[in-house]
Tab-separated table of C-alpha atoms and ligand atoms in Angstrom:
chain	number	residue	atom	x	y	z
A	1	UNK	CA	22.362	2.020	-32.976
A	2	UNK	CA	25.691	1.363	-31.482
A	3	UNK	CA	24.660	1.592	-27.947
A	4	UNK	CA	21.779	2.714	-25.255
A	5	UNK	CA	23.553	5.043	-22.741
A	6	UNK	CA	20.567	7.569	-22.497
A	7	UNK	CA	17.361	8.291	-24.261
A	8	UNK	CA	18.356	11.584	-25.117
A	9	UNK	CA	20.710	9.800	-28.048
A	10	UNK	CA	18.650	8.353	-30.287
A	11	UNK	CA	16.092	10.290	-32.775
A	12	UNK	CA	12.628	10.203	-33.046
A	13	UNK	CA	13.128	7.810	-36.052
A	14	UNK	CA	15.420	5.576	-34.140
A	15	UNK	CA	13.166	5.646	-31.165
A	16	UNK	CA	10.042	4.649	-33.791
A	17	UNK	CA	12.530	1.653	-35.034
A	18	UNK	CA	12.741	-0.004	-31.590
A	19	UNK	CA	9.352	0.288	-31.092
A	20	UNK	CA	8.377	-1.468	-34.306
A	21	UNK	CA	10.793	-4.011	-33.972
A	22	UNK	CA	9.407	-4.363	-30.014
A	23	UNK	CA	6.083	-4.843	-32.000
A	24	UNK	CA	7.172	-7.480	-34.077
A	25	UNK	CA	8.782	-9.655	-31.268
A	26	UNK	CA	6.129	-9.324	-29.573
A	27	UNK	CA	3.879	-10.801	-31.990
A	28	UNK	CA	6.205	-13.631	-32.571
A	29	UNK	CA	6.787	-14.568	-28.708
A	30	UNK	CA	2.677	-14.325	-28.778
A	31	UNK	CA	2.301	-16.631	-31.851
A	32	UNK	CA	5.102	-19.164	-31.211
A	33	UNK	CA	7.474	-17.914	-33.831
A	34	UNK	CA	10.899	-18.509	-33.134
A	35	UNK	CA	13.437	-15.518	-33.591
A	36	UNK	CA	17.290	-16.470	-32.884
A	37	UNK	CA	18.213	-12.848	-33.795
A	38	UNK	CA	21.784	-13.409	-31.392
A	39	UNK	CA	22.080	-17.157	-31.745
A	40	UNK	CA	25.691	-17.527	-30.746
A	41	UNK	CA	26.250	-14.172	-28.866
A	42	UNK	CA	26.598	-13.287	-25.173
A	43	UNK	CA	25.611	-10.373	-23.400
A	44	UNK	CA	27.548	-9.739	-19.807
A	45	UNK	CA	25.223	-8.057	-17.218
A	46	UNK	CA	26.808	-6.116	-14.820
A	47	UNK	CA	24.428	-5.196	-11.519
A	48	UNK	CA	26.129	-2.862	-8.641
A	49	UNK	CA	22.146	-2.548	-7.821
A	50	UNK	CA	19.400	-4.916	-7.121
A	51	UNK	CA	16.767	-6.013	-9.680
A	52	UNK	CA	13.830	-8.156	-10.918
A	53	UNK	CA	12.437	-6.921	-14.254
A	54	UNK	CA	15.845	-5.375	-16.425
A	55	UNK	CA	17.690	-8.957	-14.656
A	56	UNK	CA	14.865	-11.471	-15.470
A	57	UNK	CA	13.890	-9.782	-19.184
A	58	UNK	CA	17.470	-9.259	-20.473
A	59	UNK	CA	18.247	-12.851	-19.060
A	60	UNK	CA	15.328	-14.488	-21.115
A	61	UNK	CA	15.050	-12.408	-23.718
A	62	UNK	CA	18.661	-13.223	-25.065
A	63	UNK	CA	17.732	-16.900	-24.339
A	64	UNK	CA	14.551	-16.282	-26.763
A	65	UNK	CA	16.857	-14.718	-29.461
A	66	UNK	CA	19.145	-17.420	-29.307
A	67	UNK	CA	22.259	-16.464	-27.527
A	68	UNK	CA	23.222	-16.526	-23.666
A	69	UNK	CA	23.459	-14.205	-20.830
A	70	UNK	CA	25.816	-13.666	-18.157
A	71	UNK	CA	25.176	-12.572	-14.764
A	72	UNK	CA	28.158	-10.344	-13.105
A	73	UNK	CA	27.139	-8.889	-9.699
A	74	UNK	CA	29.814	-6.431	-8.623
A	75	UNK	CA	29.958	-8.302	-5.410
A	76	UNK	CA	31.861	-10.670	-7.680
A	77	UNK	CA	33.644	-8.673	-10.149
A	78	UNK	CA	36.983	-7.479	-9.526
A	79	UNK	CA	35.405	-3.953	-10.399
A	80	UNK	CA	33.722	-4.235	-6.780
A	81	UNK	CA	37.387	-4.591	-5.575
A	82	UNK	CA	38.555	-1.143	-7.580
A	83	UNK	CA	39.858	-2.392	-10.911
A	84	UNK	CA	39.217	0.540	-13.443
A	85	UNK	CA	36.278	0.255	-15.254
A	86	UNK	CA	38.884	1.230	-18.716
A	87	UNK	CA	40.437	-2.113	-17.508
A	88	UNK	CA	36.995	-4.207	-17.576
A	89	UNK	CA	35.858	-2.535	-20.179
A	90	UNK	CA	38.815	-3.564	-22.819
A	91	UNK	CA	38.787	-7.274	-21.094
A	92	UNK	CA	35.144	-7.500	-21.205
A	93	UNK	CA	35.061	-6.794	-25.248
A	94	UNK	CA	37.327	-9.798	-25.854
A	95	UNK	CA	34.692	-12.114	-24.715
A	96	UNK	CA	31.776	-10.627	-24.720
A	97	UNK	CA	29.075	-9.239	-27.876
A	98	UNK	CA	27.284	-6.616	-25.518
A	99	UNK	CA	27.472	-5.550	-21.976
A	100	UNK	CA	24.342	-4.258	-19.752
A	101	UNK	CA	25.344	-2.311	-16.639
A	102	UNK	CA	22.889	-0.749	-13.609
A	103	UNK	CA	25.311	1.383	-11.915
A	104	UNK	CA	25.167	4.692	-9.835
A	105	UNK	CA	27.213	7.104	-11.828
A	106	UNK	CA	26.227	7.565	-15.307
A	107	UNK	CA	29.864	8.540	-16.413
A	108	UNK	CA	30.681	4.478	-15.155
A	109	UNK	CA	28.462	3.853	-18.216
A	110	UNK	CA	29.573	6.408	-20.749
A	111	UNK	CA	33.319	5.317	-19.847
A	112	UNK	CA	32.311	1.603	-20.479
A	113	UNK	CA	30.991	2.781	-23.433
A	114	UNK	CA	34.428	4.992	-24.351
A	115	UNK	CA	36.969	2.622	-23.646
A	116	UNK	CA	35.040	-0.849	-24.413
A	117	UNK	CA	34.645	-2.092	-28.266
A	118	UNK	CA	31.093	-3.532	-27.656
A	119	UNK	CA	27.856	-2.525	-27.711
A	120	UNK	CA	26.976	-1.027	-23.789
A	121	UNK	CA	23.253	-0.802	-22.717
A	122	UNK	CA	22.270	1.037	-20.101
A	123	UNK	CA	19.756	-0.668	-17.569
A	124	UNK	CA	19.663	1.847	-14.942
A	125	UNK	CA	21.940	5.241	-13.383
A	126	UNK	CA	21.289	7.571	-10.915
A	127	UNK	CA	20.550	9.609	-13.967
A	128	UNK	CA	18.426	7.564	-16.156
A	129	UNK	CA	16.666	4.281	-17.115
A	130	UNK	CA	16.165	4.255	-21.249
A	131	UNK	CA	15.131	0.844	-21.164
A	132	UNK	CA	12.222	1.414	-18.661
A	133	UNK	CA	10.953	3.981	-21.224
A	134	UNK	CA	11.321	2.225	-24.328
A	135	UNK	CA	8.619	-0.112	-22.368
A	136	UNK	CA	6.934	3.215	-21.427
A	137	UNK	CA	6.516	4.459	-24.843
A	138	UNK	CA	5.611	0.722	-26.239
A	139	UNK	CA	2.926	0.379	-23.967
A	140	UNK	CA	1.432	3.752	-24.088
A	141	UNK	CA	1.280	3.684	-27.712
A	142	UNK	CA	-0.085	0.098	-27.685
A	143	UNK	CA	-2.966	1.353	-25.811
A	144	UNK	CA	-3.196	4.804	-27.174
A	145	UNK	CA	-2.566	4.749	-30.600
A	146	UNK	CA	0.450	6.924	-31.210
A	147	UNK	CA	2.188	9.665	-29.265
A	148	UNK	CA	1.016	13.222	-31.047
A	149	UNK	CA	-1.287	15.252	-28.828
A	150	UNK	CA	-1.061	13.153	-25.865
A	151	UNK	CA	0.193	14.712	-22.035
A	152	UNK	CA	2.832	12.959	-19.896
A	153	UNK	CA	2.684	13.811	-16.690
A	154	UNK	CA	4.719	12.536	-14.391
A	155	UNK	CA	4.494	12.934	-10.207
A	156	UNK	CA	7.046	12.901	-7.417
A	157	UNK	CA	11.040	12.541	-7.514
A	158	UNK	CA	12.325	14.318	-9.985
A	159	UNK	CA	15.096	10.585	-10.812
A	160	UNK	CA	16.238	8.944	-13.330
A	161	UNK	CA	12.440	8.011	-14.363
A	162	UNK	CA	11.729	12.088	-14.566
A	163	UNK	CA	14.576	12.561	-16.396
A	164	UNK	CA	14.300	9.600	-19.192
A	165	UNK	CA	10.172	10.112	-18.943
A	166	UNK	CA	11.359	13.611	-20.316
A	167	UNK	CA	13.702	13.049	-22.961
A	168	UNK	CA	11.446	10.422	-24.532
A	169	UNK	CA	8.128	11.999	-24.146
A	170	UNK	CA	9.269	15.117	-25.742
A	171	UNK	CA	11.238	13.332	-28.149
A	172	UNK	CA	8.064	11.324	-29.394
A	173	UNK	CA	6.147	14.648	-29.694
A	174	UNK	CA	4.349	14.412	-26.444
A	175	UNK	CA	3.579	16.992	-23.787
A	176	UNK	CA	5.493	16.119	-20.799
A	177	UNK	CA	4.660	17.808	-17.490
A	178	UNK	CA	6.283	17.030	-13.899
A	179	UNK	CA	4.900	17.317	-10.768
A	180	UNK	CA	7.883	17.755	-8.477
A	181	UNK	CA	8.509	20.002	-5.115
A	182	UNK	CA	11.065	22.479	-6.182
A	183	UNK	CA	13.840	20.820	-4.155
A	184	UNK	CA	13.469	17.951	-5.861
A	185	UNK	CA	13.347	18.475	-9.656
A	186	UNK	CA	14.956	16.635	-12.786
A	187	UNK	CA	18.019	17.720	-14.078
A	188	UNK	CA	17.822	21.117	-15.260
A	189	UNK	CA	20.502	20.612	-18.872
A	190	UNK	CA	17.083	18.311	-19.855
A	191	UNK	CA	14.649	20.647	-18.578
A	192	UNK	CA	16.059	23.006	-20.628
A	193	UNK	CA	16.543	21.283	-23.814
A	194	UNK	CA	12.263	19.768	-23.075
A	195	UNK	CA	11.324	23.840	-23.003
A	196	UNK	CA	12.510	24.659	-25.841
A	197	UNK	CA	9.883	22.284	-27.192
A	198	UNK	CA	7.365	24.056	-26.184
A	199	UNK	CA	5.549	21.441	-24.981
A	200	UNK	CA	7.130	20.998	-21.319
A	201	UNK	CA	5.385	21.714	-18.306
A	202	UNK	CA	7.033	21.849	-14.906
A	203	UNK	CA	4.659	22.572	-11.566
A	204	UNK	CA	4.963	21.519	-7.884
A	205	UNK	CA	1.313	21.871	-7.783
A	206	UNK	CA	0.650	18.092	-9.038
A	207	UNK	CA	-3.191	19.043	-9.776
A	208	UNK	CA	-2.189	21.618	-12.616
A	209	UNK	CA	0.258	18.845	-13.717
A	210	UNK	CA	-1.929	16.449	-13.790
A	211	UNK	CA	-4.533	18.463	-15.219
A	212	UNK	CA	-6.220	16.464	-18.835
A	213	UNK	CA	-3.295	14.067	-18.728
A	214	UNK	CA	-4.149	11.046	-21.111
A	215	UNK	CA	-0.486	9.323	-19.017
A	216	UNK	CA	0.033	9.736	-15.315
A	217	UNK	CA	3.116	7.901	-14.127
A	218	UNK	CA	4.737	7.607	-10.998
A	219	UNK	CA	7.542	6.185	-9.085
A	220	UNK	CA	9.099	5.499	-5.444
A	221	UNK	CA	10.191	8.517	-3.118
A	222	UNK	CA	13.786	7.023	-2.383
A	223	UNK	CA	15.400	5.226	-4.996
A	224	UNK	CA	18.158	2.615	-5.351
A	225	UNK	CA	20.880	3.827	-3.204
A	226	UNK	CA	19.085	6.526	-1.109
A	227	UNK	CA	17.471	4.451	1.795
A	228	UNK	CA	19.336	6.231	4.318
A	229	UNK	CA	16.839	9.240	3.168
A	230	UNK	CA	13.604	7.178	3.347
A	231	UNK	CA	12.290	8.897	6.073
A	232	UNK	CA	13.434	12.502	5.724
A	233	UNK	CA	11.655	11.929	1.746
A	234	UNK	CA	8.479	10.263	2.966
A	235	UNK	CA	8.158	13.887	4.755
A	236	UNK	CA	9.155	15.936	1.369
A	237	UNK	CA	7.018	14.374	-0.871
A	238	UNK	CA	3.661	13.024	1.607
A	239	UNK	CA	1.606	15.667	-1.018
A	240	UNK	CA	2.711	13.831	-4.208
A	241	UNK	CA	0.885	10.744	-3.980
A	242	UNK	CA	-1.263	9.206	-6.948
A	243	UNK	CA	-4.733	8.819	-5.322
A	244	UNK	CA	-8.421	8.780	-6.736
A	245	UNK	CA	-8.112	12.785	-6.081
A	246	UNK	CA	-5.816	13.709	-8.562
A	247	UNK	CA	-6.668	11.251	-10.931
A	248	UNK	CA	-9.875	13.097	-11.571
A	249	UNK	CA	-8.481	15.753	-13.019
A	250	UNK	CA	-6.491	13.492	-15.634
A	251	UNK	CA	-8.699	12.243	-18.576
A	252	UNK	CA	-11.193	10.075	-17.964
A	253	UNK	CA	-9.520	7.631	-19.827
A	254	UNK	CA	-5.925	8.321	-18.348
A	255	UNK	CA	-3.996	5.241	-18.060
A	256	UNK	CA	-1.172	4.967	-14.917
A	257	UNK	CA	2.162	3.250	-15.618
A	258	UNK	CA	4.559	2.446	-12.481
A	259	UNK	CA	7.891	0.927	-13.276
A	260	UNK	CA	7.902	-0.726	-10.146
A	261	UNK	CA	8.673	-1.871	-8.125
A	262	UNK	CA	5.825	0.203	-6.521
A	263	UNK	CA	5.026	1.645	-2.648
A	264	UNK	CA	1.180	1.099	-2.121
A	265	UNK	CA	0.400	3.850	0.427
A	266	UNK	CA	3.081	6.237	-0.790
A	267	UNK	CA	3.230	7.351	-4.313
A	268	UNK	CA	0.389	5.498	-5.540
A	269	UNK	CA	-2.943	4.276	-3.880
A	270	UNK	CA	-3.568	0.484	-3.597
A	271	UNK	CA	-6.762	1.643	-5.086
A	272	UNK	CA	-5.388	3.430	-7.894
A	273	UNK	CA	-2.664	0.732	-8.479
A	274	UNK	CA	-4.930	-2.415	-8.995
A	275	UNK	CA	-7.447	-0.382	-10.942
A	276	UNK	CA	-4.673	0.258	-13.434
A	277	UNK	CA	-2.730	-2.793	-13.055
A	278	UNK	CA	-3.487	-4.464	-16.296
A	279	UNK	CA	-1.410	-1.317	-17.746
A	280	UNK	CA	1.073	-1.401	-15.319
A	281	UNK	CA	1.801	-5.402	-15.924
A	282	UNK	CA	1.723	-4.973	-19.565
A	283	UNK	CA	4.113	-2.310	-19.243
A	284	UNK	CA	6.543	-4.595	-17.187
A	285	UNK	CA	5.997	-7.327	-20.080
A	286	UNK	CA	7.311	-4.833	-22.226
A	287	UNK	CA	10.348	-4.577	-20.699
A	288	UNK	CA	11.386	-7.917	-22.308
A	289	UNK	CA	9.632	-6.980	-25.827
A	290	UNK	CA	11.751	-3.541	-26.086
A	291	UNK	CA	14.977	-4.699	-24.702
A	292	UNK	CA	15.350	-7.585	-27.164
A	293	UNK	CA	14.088	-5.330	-29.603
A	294	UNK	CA	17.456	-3.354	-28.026
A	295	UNK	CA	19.709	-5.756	-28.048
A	296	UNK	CA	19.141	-7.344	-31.690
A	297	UNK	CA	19.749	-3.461	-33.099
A	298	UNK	CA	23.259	-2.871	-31.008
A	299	UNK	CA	24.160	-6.463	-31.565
A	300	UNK	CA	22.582	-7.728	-34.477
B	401	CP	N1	11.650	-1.240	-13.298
B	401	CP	C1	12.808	-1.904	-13.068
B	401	CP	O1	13.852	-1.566	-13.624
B	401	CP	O2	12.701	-2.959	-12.231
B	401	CP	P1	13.911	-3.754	-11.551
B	401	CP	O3	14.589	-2.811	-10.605
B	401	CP	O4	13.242	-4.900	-10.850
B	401	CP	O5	14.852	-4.217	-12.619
B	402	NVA	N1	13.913	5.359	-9.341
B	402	NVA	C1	13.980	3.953	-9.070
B	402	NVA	C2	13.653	3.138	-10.288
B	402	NVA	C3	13.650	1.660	-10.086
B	402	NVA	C4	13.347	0.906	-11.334
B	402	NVA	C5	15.384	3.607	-8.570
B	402	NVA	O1	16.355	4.126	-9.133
B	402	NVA	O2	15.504	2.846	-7.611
């Protein structure tokens, strides 16, 4: 694996490798096994976004495999002041092993990517967030077992967590159905590519979406950058909320996973949250599990 830019890159097999080697570190961190993987290397983190999980886990996790991290907040970086991101990226790759960005514009990532000689790991677009998913699909196949025969569903804003939710779920061999209003959908290139699966399911009517789901996952109404629409969303999407209701007509062993950070009161019930929660924390532990598991396959 050269780099993460978007989940819709890697293969099934690839996908499975991560996992396993997720698994594996896992086990170790548990067991007090030491794994300097990157001893020596240093990964530059580049945030034009706020964060607490992908900023904390990439942070320690190179620690725990032996190499360093760098924080670079664009409010800092001469990038923030308009120097080309061709520019940062050739500069960057004479210091630096691997780069993580959380940007707006997925083409900022691609072009890091392009012009850069390092591995580039994506930890958040407008577009998509693989490394939240690589979690996702760790944790849900922790607790289920495996991937075949199991439905996705996923409710609200059709973001960046539709969109990777999508290209992993059907990747993995999952049915993957979204629960979105119709002005508000995931990017129709991926919808497309997910029905030719077969095994997609798109409905605004978030009961038939959510209807024998073994997943149901959620996430906020106004993302990263659209605050300014807070209230005119709150008003668009005040049907697609994650409440007692709907999840009776998932399985009765449906587990919830939330990203986070989460909105009690909005997309997801307090009730529904902290009856879930043990799934929902192990699935932000296994942000740090995956993303080393990440970083020791571009890097290693
Ligand atoms: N889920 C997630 O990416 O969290 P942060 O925004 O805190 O990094
Ligand atoms: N859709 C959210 C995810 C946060 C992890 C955002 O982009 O803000």
């Amino acid at each position: 694996m050269k780099h993460l830019l978007k989940l819709k890159d890697l293969t099934k097999n690839e996908i499975n490798e991560v996992l396993n080697l997720a698994d594996q570190l896992k086990f170790e961190r548990k067991n007090g096994i030491a794994h300097p993987l990157l001893a020596g290397k240093t990964l530059g983190m580049i945030f034009q976004k706020s964060s607490t999980r992908t900023r904390v886990s990439f942070e320690t996790g190179m620690y725990q495999l032996g190499g360093s991290a760098l924080f670079l907040s664009n409010r800092d970086l001469q990038i923030g002041r308009g120097e080309p991101v061709m520019d940062t990226a050739r500069v960057l790759s004479r210091y630096l092993d691997g780069i993580m960005i959380r940007t707006f514009a997925q083409q900022e990532v691609e072009d890091l990517a392009r012009y850069g000689s390092i591995p580039v790991i994506n930890g958040l677009t407008d577009y998509c967030h693989p490394c939240q998913v690589l979690a996702d699909l760790m944790t849900i196949r922790e607790l289920k077992g495996g991937f075949e025969g199991l439905k996705l569903t996923f409710i609200g804003d059709g973001n960046n967590m539709a969109n990777s939710l999508i290209a992993g779920g059907i990747t993995m061999g999952m049915t993957v159905a979204v629960g979105c209003p119709e002005s508000h959908q995931p990017d129709p290139d991926l919808m497309k590519w997910a029905a030719e699966s077969g095994r997609f399911i798109c409905c605004p009517d978030i009961y038939e979406a959510a209807r024998d789901a073994d997943v149901v996952y959620t996430d906020v109404w106004a993302s990263m950058g659209q605050e300014q629409e807070a209230k005119e969303r709150a008003a668009v999407f005040a049907g697609y909320c994650v409440d007692d209701r709907l999840m009776q007509v998932a399985k009765k062993d449906a587990m919830v996973q939330h990203c986070l950070p989460a909105h009690r009161g909005e997309e997801i019930t307090a009730e529904v949250f902290e009856s879930h929660a043990d799934e929902i924390f192990e699935e932000a532990e296994n942000r740090l599990h995956a993303q080393k598991a990440v970083m020791v396959k571009c890097m290693g």
